[in-house]
Short mmCIF file of C-alpha atoms and ligand atoms in Angstrom, two decimals:
data_model
loop_
_atom_site.label_atom_id
_atom_site.label_comp_id
_atom_site.label_asym_id
_atom_site.label_seq_id
_atom_site.Cartn_x
_atom_site.Cartn_y
_atom_site.Cartn_z
CA UNK K 15 -87.50 11.19 141.54
CA UNK K 16 -89.31 9.37 138.90
CA UNK K 17 -86.38 7.13 138.48
CA UNK K 18 -85.71 6.60 142.36
CA UNK K 19 -89.60 5.78 142.68
CA UNK K 20 -89.58 3.38 139.82
CA UNK K 21 -86.16 1.66 140.48
CA UNK K 22 -85.81 1.81 144.46
CA UNK K 23 -89.48 2.26 145.40
CA UNK K 24 -91.50 0.07 143.36
CA UNK K 25 -89.61 -3.27 144.23
CA UNK K 26 -89.90 -2.61 148.09
CA UNK K 27 -93.64 -1.18 148.40
CA UNK K 28 -95.45 -4.16 148.73
CA UNK K 29 -93.46 -5.72 151.15
CA UNK K 30 -93.09 -2.67 153.39
CA UNK K 31 -97.06 -2.21 153.33
CA UNK K 32 -97.54 -5.75 153.95
CA UNK K 33 -95.16 -5.92 156.93
CA UNK K 34 -96.16 -2.39 158.00
CA UNK K 35 -92.43 -1.43 158.20
CA UNK K 36 -91.06 2.24 158.10
CA UNK K 37 -88.95 2.77 155.12
CA UNK K 38 -85.59 3.58 156.77
CA UNK K 39 -83.32 2.67 153.97
CA UNK K 40 -85.60 4.51 151.37
CA UNK K 41 -85.51 7.76 153.51
CA UNK K 42 -81.65 7.35 153.93
CA UNK K 43 -81.11 7.09 150.12
CA UNK K 44 -83.25 10.00 149.62
CA UNK K 45 -81.59 12.06 151.99
CA UNK K 46 -78.41 11.07 150.18
CA UNK K 47 -80.01 12.41 146.95
CA UNK K 48 -80.86 15.86 148.67
CA UNK K 49 -84.72 14.97 148.31
CA UNK K 50 -85.44 15.34 151.81
CA UNK K 51 -85.47 19.27 151.67
CA UNK K 52 -86.44 20.01 148.18
CA UNK K 53 -87.52 23.55 148.78
CA UNK K 54 -85.23 24.88 151.19
CA UNK K 55 -82.12 27.11 150.98
CA UNK K 56 -78.83 25.25 150.08
CA UNK K 57 -76.98 27.29 152.78
CA UNK K 58 -79.39 25.40 155.22
CA UNK K 59 -78.67 21.99 153.62
CA UNK K 60 -81.73 21.99 151.29
CA UNK K 61 -82.01 21.40 147.49
CA UNK K 62 -82.65 25.00 146.60
CA UNK K 63 -85.55 24.33 144.74
CA UNK K 64 -89.19 25.84 144.44
CA UNK K 65 -92.75 24.64 145.20
CA UNK K 66 -93.30 23.64 141.85
CA UNK K 67 -90.38 21.05 141.65
CA UNK K 68 -91.50 19.88 145.13
CA UNK K 69 -94.74 19.34 143.76
CA UNK K 70 -93.57 17.26 141.15
CA UNK K 71 -91.35 15.45 143.14
CA UNK K 72 -94.09 14.41 145.41
CA UNK K 73 -96.17 13.37 142.74
CA UNK K 74 -93.89 11.14 141.20
CA UNK K 75 -93.48 9.40 144.56
CA UNK K 76 -97.25 8.92 144.95
CA UNK K 77 -97.40 7.32 141.61
CA UNK K 78 -95.65 4.52 143.18
CA UNK K 79 -96.38 4.38 146.83
CA UNK K 80 -98.30 6.64 149.14
CA UNK K 81 -96.48 5.64 152.30
CA UNK K 82 -93.06 6.98 151.26
CA UNK K 83 -94.65 9.85 149.68
CA UNK K 84 -96.27 11.04 152.83
CA UNK K 85 -93.13 10.63 154.92
CA UNK K 86 -91.48 12.90 152.71
CA UNK K 87 -94.43 15.31 152.17
CA UNK K 88 -95.08 15.31 155.96
CA UNK K 89 -91.45 15.66 156.65
CA UNK K 90 -91.15 18.57 154.26
CA UNK K 91 -93.85 20.90 154.21
CA UNK K 92 -95.08 20.39 157.76
CA UNK K 93 -92.56 19.55 159.82
CA UNK K 94 -89.54 21.20 158.52
CA UNK K 95 -91.23 24.14 156.92
CA UNK K 96 -92.28 25.97 160.33
CA UNK K 97 -88.46 25.68 161.36
CA UNK K 98 -87.42 27.08 157.85
CA UNK K 99 -89.96 30.18 158.01
CA UNK K 100 -89.99 31.25 161.54
CA UNK K 101 -86.84 29.56 163.07
CA UNK K 102 -84.06 31.81 164.63
CA UNK K 103 -80.38 31.29 163.49
CA UNK K 104 -79.48 28.99 166.50
CA UNK K 105 -82.99 26.87 165.56
CA UNK K 106 -82.39 26.52 162.00
CA UNK K 107 -78.48 25.71 162.76
CA UNK K 108 -79.65 23.17 165.03
CA UNK K 109 -82.34 21.53 163.14
CA UNK K 110 -81.76 22.03 159.39
CA UNK K 111 -78.93 20.49 158.07
CA UNK K 112 -79.81 17.34 159.74
CA UNK K 113 -83.65 17.39 158.64
CA UNK K 114 -82.63 18.26 155.03
CA UNK K 115 -80.12 15.52 154.89
CA UNK K 116 -82.94 12.94 155.78
CA UNK K 117 -80.93 12.14 159.09
CA UNK K 118 -83.48 13.20 161.37
CA UNK K 119 -87.46 13.60 160.76
CA UNK K 120 -89.59 16.82 161.83
CA UNK K 121 -93.38 16.36 162.68
CA UNK K 122 -96.26 18.73 162.99
CA UNK K 123 -98.14 18.51 166.02
CA UNK K 124 -101.54 20.41 165.69
CA UNK K 125 -104.19 17.55 165.84
CA UNK K 126 -105.40 16.72 169.21
CA UNK K 127 -108.36 14.30 170.27
CA UNK K 128 -110.66 17.26 170.52
CA UNK K 129 -109.08 19.59 167.90
CA UNK K 130 -109.02 17.86 164.48
CA UNK K 131 -111.23 20.23 161.92
CA UNK K 132 -111.35 22.82 164.76
CA UNK K 133 -107.93 23.07 164.94
CA UNK K 134 -108.13 26.24 167.01
CA UNK K 135 -109.72 24.37 170.19
CA UNK K 136 -106.19 23.14 171.10
CA UNK K 137 -106.13 22.35 174.82
CA UNK K 138 -102.49 21.39 175.34
CA UNK K 139 -100.88 23.93 177.64
CA UNK K 140 -97.28 25.24 177.99
CA UNK K 141 -96.84 27.35 180.90
CA UNK K 142 -93.35 29.42 181.15
CA UNK K 143 -91.70 28.38 184.49
CA UNK K 144 -87.99 29.46 185.57
CA UNK K 145 -87.08 30.05 181.66
CA UNK K 146 -88.65 26.69 180.62
CA UNK K 147 -92.14 25.65 178.97
CA UNK K 148 -93.88 23.16 181.19
CA UNK K 149 -95.91 21.21 178.60
CA UNK K 150 -98.99 19.03 179.45
CA UNK K 151 -101.65 17.74 177.03
CA UNK K 152 -102.11 15.32 173.98
CA UNK K 153 -101.71 15.29 169.91
CA UNK K 154 -102.89 12.35 167.90
CA UNK K 155 -102.42 11.40 164.21
CA UNK K 156 -98.82 12.76 164.25
CA UNK K 157 -96.57 11.56 161.11
CA UNK K 158 -92.96 10.83 161.76
CA UNK K 159 -93.18 10.93 165.39
CA UNK K 160 -91.84 8.27 166.50
CA UNK K 161 -89.27 6.65 164.22
CA UNK K 162 -85.97 5.85 164.99
CA UNK K 163 -84.94 9.09 163.28
CA UNK K 164 -87.55 11.36 164.66
CA UNK K 165 -85.79 14.24 165.60
CA UNK K 166 -88.55 16.94 166.93
CA UNK K 167 -92.17 17.64 166.85
CA UNK K 168 -93.28 21.18 166.58
CA UNK K 169 -96.46 21.60 168.55
CA UNK K 170 -99.40 24.17 169.01
CA UNK K 171 -99.87 25.15 172.74
CA UNK K 172 -102.01 27.25 174.68
CA UNK K 173 -99.45 29.79 176.44
CA UNK K 174 -101.98 32.24 177.80
CA UNK K 175 -104.93 34.05 176.87
CA UNK K 176 -105.06 37.33 175.32
CA UNK K 177 -107.85 39.66 173.45
CA UNK K 178 -105.45 40.52 170.70
CA UNK K 179 -104.60 44.12 172.35
CA UNK K 180 -107.88 45.17 171.68
CA UNK K 181 -111.19 45.38 173.05
CA UNK K 182 -112.50 42.00 171.72
CA UNK K 183 -113.29 38.81 173.60
CA UNK K 184 -110.51 37.10 175.18
CA UNK K 185 -109.45 34.19 173.56
CA UNK K 186 -106.61 31.45 173.73
CA UNK K 187 -103.16 32.75 173.05
CA UNK K 188 -101.74 29.97 170.78
CA UNK K 189 -97.90 29.55 170.20
CA UNK K 190 -95.86 27.00 168.34
CA UNK K 191 -93.14 25.23 170.42
CA UNK K 192 -90.25 22.65 169.35
CA UNK K 193 -89.90 19.66 171.31
CA UNK K 194 -86.85 17.43 170.56
CA UNK K 195 -87.60 13.59 170.54
CA UNK K 196 -86.13 12.25 173.94
CA UNK K 197 -87.06 14.95 176.08
CA UNK K 198 -88.52 13.53 179.42
CA UNK K 199 -92.14 13.72 179.64
CA UNK K 200 -92.70 13.54 176.12
CA UNK K 201 -93.57 10.11 175.02
CA UNK K 202 -95.03 8.66 171.65
CA UNK K 203 -97.64 6.09 171.66
CA UNK K 204 -98.18 2.71 170.01
CA UNK K 205 -98.62 3.21 165.95
CA UNK K 206 -102.05 3.49 164.75
CA UNK K 207 -103.47 0.36 162.95
CA UNK K 208 -104.58 2.19 159.47
CA UNK K 209 -106.52 1.35 156.45
CA UNK K 210 -103.54 2.54 154.39
CA UNK K 211 -100.26 4.58 154.50
CA UNK K 212 -99.35 1.22 156.18
CA UNK K 213 -95.36 1.79 155.89
CA UNK K 214 -95.78 5.65 157.46
CA UNK K 215 -95.23 6.16 161.01
CA UNK K 216 -98.43 7.88 162.87
CA UNK K 217 -98.98 7.92 166.37
CA UNK K 218 -100.68 9.63 169.26
CA UNK K 219 -98.47 11.91 171.34
CA UNK K 220 -98.56 12.91 175.27
CA UNK K 221 -97.08 15.54 177.14
CA UNK K 222 -96.67 15.14 180.80
CA UNK K 223 -94.76 18.00 182.43
CA UNK K 224 -92.29 18.01 179.79
CA UNK K 225 -89.99 20.73 179.89
CA UNK K 226 -88.09 22.52 177.06
CA UNK K 227 -86.17 25.94 177.22
CA UNK K 228 -88.09 29.16 176.47
CA UNK K 229 -85.76 29.36 173.49
CA UNK K 230 -87.68 26.67 171.75
CA UNK K 231 -90.66 29.10 171.09
CA UNK K 232 -90.87 29.19 167.03
CA UNK K 233 -91.75 32.61 165.88
CA UNK K 234 -93.56 34.93 168.06
CA UNK K 235 -95.33 33.94 171.10
CA UNK K 236 -99.22 33.98 170.42
CA UNK K 237 -98.84 33.50 166.36
CA UNK K 238 -98.89 30.05 166.52
CA UNK K 239 -102.45 29.34 165.08
CA UNK K 240 -101.82 31.66 162.13
CA UNK K 241 -98.64 30.28 161.46
CA UNK K 242 -99.97 26.74 161.41
CA UNK K 243 -102.64 28.06 159.09
CA UNK K 244 -100.11 29.03 156.77
CA UNK K 245 -98.30 25.58 156.97
CA UNK K 246 -101.50 24.00 156.20
CA UNK K 247 -101.96 26.10 153.18
CA UNK K 248 -98.65 24.94 151.74
CA UNK K 249 -99.18 21.43 152.94
CA UNK K 250 -102.36 21.05 150.96
CA UNK K 251 -100.19 21.82 147.58
CA UNK K 252 -98.27 18.53 148.79
CA UNK K 253 -101.22 16.54 149.46
CA UNK K 254 -102.65 17.47 146.38
CA UNK K 255 -99.64 16.38 144.62
CA UNK K 256 -100.16 13.20 146.39
CA UNK K 257 -103.80 12.96 144.85
CA UNK K 258 -102.63 13.51 141.54
CA UNK K 259 -99.75 11.13 141.71
CA UNK K 260 -101.75 8.30 143.18
CA UNK K 261 -104.36 9.03 140.63
CA UNK K 262 -101.93 8.50 137.46
CA UNK K 263 -100.51 5.65 139.27
CA UNK K 264 -103.88 3.97 139.43
CA UNK K 265 -104.18 5.02 135.62
CA UNK K 266 -100.91 3.84 134.50
CA UNK K 267 -101.74 0.06 136.19
CA UNK K 268 -105.27 -0.11 134.90
CA UNK K 269 -104.17 0.87 131.35
CA UNK K 270 -101.26 -1.66 131.06
CA UNK K 271 -103.54 -4.17 132.49
CA UNK K 272 -106.46 -3.48 130.18
CA UNK K 273 -103.79 -4.04 127.34
CA UNK K 274 -102.50 -7.44 128.57
CA UNK K 275 -105.98 -9.02 129.89
CA UNK K 276 -107.87 -10.54 127.23
CA UNK K 277 -111.76 -11.61 127.81
CA UNK K 278 -114.02 -12.37 124.82
CA UNK K 279 -111.29 -12.98 122.54
CA UNK K 280 -109.42 -9.40 122.56
CA UNK K 281 -107.67 -6.90 125.16
CA UNK K 282 -110.26 -5.35 127.49
CA UNK K 283 -108.71 -2.15 126.60
CA UNK K 284 -110.71 -2.68 123.05
CA UNK K 285 -114.12 -2.49 124.89
CA UNK K 286 -115.65 1.07 124.87
CA UNK K 287 -116.95 0.62 128.64
CA UNK K 288 -113.24 0.08 129.56
CA UNK K 289 -111.89 2.95 127.10
CA UNK K 290 -114.49 5.25 128.86
CA UNK K 291 -113.22 4.94 132.34
CA UNK K 292 -109.38 5.34 131.16
CA UNK K 293 -110.41 8.41 128.76
CA UNK K 294 -112.36 10.19 131.43
CA UNK K 295 -109.84 9.61 134.39
CA UNK K 296 -106.78 10.81 132.05
CA UNK K 297 -108.56 14.07 131.25
CA UNK K 298 -109.40 14.72 134.96
CA UNK K 299 -106.08 13.69 136.24
CA UNK K 300 -104.51 16.30 133.78
CA UNK K 301 -106.61 18.92 134.79
CA UNK K 302 -106.32 18.17 138.80
CA UNK K 303 -102.55 18.34 137.77
CA UNK K 304 -102.72 21.65 136.27
CA UNK K 305 -104.76 23.19 139.38
CA UNK K 306 -102.11 21.80 141.51
CA UNK K 307 -99.05 23.20 139.60
CA UNK K 308 -101.00 26.52 139.49
CA UNK K 309 -101.14 26.57 143.71
CA UNK K 310 -97.29 25.67 143.55
CA UNK K 311 -96.63 28.58 141.28
CA UNK K 312 -98.98 31.15 143.12
CA UNK K 313 -96.85 30.13 146.05
CA UNK K 314 -93.61 30.42 144.64
CA UNK K 315 -94.65 33.90 143.03
CA UNK K 316 -95.58 35.17 146.47
CA UNK K 317 -99.03 35.54 145.48
CA UNK K 318 -102.30 34.82 147.52
CA UNK K 319 -102.67 30.83 147.42
CA UNK K 320 -105.26 29.50 150.18
CA UNK K 321 -108.08 29.33 147.57
CA UNK K 322 -106.25 27.52 144.97
CA UNK K 323 -104.57 25.08 147.38
CA UNK K 324 -107.91 24.29 149.00
CA UNK K 325 -109.72 24.06 145.58
CA UNK K 326 -106.67 21.65 144.68
CA UNK K 327 -106.84 19.51 147.66
CA UNK K 328 -110.74 19.08 147.28
CA UNK K 329 -110.25 17.96 143.57
CA UNK K 330 -107.29 15.50 144.10
CA UNK K 331 -108.18 13.53 147.09
CA UNK K 332 -111.88 12.75 145.46
CA UNK K 333 -110.33 12.07 142.31
CA UNK K 334 -107.51 9.70 143.94
CA UNK K 335 -110.50 7.62 145.50
CA UNK K 336 -112.33 7.57 142.33
CA UNK K 337 -109.28 6.57 140.01
CA UNK K 338 -108.11 3.91 142.37
CA UNK K 339 -111.95 2.44 142.54
CA UNK K 340 -111.85 2.45 138.94
CA UNK K 341 -108.44 0.89 138.48
CA UNK K 342 -109.37 -1.95 140.79
CA UNK K 343 -112.84 -2.14 138.78
CA UNK K 344 -111.08 -2.64 135.58
CA UNK K 345 -108.82 -5.43 137.33
CA UNK K 346 -111.79 -7.57 138.06
CA UNK K 347 -111.16 -9.81 140.99
CA UNK K 348 -107.31 -9.36 140.64
CA UNK K 349 -107.76 -5.81 142.02
CA UNK K 350 -109.08 -7.21 145.01
CA UNK K 351 -105.70 -9.29 145.89
CA UNK K 352 -102.89 -7.40 147.20
CA UNK K 353 -100.44 -8.84 144.62
CA UNK K 354 -101.71 -5.99 142.32
CA UNK K 355 -100.47 -2.38 143.55
CA UNK K 356 -104.17 -1.16 142.87
CA UNK K 357 -105.35 -2.99 145.79
CA UNK K 358 -102.90 -0.87 147.83
CA UNK K 359 -103.92 2.06 146.11
CA UNK K 360 -107.14 1.61 146.70
CA UNK K 361 -106.73 1.76 150.63
CA UNK K 362 -104.23 4.23 150.48
CA UNK K 363 -106.64 6.75 148.39
CA UNK K 364 -109.35 7.43 151.14
CA UNK K 365 -107.19 9.30 153.41
CA UNK K 366 -106.56 12.16 150.86
CA UNK K 367 -110.17 13.45 151.63
CA UNK K 368 -109.60 13.34 155.12
CA UNK K 369 -105.88 14.43 156.36
CA UNK K 370 -104.41 17.77 156.02
CA UNK K 371 -108.22 19.08 156.21
CA UNK K 372 -110.84 17.09 155.49
CA UNK K 373 -113.18 17.91 152.11
CA UNK K 374 -115.65 19.68 154.30
CA UNK K 375 -113.03 21.88 155.68
CA UNK K 376 -111.87 22.85 152.17
CA UNK K 377 -115.20 23.66 151.39
CA UNK K 378 -115.49 26.06 154.06
CA UNK K 379 -111.92 27.54 153.30
CA UNK K 380 -112.98 27.83 149.65
CA UNK K 381 -116.46 29.38 150.61
CA UNK K 382 -115.06 32.04 152.89
CA UNK K 383 -112.19 32.96 150.10
CA UNK K 384 -115.17 33.39 148.09
CA UNK K 385 -116.90 35.65 150.47
CA UNK K 386 -119.40 33.63 151.80
N1 CAA G 409 -103.45 31.62 156.83
C1 CAA G 409 -103.15 32.54 157.88
N2 CAA G 409 -104.04 32.81 158.87
C2 CAA G 409 -105.37 32.09 158.66
C3 CAA G 409 -105.52 31.35 157.83
C4 CAA G 409 -104.77 30.99 156.83
N3 CAA G 409 -104.92 30.04 155.87
N4 CAA G 409 -106.78 30.84 158.28
C5 CAA G 409 -107.10 31.24 159.54
N5 CAA G 409 -106.22 32.15 159.75
C6 CAA G 409 -106.19 33.27 160.79
C7 CAA G 409 -107.34 33.97 160.69
O1 CAA G 409 -107.14 35.35 159.98
C8 CAA G 409 -107.82 34.37 162.10
O2 CAA G 409 -106.83 35.35 162.74
P1 CAA G 409 -107.54 36.70 163.30
O3 CAA G 409 -108.27 36.32 164.44
O4 CAA G 409 -106.37 37.78 163.49
O5 CAA G 409 -108.68 37.46 162.33
C9 CAA G 409 -107.37 33.39 163.01
O6 CAA G 409 -106.30 32.61 162.12
C10 CAA G 409 -108.36 32.36 163.39
O7 CAA G 409 -108.90 31.85 162.06
P2 CAA G 409 -110.46 31.36 162.05
O8 CAA G 409 -111.55 32.38 162.86
O9 CAA G 409 -110.87 31.36 160.56
O10 CAA G 409 -110.59 30.10 162.55
P3 CAA G 409 -111.22 29.18 162.63
O11 CAA G 409 -111.47 28.18 164.05
O12 CAA G 409 -112.88 29.52 162.23
O13 CAA G 409 -110.67 28.03 161.87
C11 CAA G 409 -110.21 26.30 159.80
C12 CAA G 409 -110.62 27.99 160.57
C13 CAA G 409 -110.09 26.90 158.21
C14 CAA G 409 -111.81 25.55 160.14
C15 CAA G 409 -109.31 25.78 160.32
O14 CAA G 409 -109.34 25.49 161.77
C16 CAA G 409 -108.55 24.65 159.68
O15 CAA G 409 -108.10 24.64 158.54
N6 CAA G 409 -109.11 23.37 160.11
C17 CAA G 409 -108.78 21.94 159.67
C18 CAA G 409 -107.10 21.78 160.29
C19 CAA G 409 -106.33 20.81 159.25
O16 CAA G 409 -106.45 21.09 158.20
N7 CAA G 409 -106.05 19.56 159.92
C20 CAA G 409 -105.22 18.63 159.46
C21 CAA G 409 -104.24 18.58 160.33
S1 CAA G 409 -102.54 17.97 159.66
C22 CAA G 409 -102.82 16.72 158.86
O17 CAA G 409 -103.45 16.18 158.39
C23 CAA G 409 -101.25 16.13 158.58
C24 CAA G 409 -101.45 14.54 158.07
O18 CAA G 409 -102.10 14.11 157.65
C25 CAA G 409 -100.45 13.97 157.53
#
């Protein structure tokens, strides 16, 4: 992935960002190299690798470009993973080979206008009528949903009300349903005008009496919220890898620039103020990397990893923001113009403290895990 990122992604990244163009060619090449389904079994078309390998791959991509990295990460950990984990044999054989080959993209439809951090407040409904789910509602900020190769979105929808079989208060029964692109009644809105991640595809979705077969239910009816929380835990490792990669990319650029740029008769890398920034970043990146790998290793060993993944997500998002800011600072005025990658890196960093659970959600998850 490092070689691919340097040889194929780096020369294209600036133009893709500037023209807000989806990286079709790169995704197709990644698919050809077996990198669009890294952690899935080989008999389903995947790479047969583990979470740690996937984490390192995302890190190397984000070191060069975050738009391509989020496209791969959202497709893998959020879009394809639910089908891998809970799909029936029929669902897997319908979707996994094309998704792992990068011929189709999968997306994850959790967030709604009134259900962001409060993810359980889903109001999209799916009513079972004559063997079909009739879906009505809206989703927003959905990555990979409206490209020419988007294959499906897996959404959370309210499918009824339940009290969990006990005497507790009645609450929404949330289930997951696969909706293929092209289904009548399922529309993708115009892409958002974002601060960064300009070459990735992010749209609002609407469902208006959209009908899919009953067999498109993913996993058990009523398990939807828990399934999606589990997916988010794993997705947070991928997004942490993006933070580590982006921070490392910013440091790479800042270090190279500091060695080249001369002021007061010498390279600015000789000045202690610059050295302190570079040294601090290098130490913090290494610590964040190891925390991220630890979450991946815990997941691979089948150990609980909710806590570590949230800790890693919290630390790496903040680190990416700080590292890209310092990299721009080291570049001085040049850092503020788009010819230098650090300018794009700075815009791409901020979302890492928001997407896949805000910093405040990570703090909530961590505190709960610690018993608060
Ligand atoms: N794994 C499995 N089950 C879990 C779970 C987890 N990590 N977290 C909660 N659950 C279960 C609980 O055990 C509980 O089940 P029971 O009722 O049987 O006990 C049920 O789910 C409800 O849990 P909570 O009462 O804790 O739920 P809550 O409403 O208080 O919310 C929350 C918890 C942590 C705040 C959660 O809503 C959350 O994570 N919100 C943030 C959502 C988020 O990250 N959105 C990002 C969208 S994706 C994205 O951003 C992609 C992108 O950019 C590219």
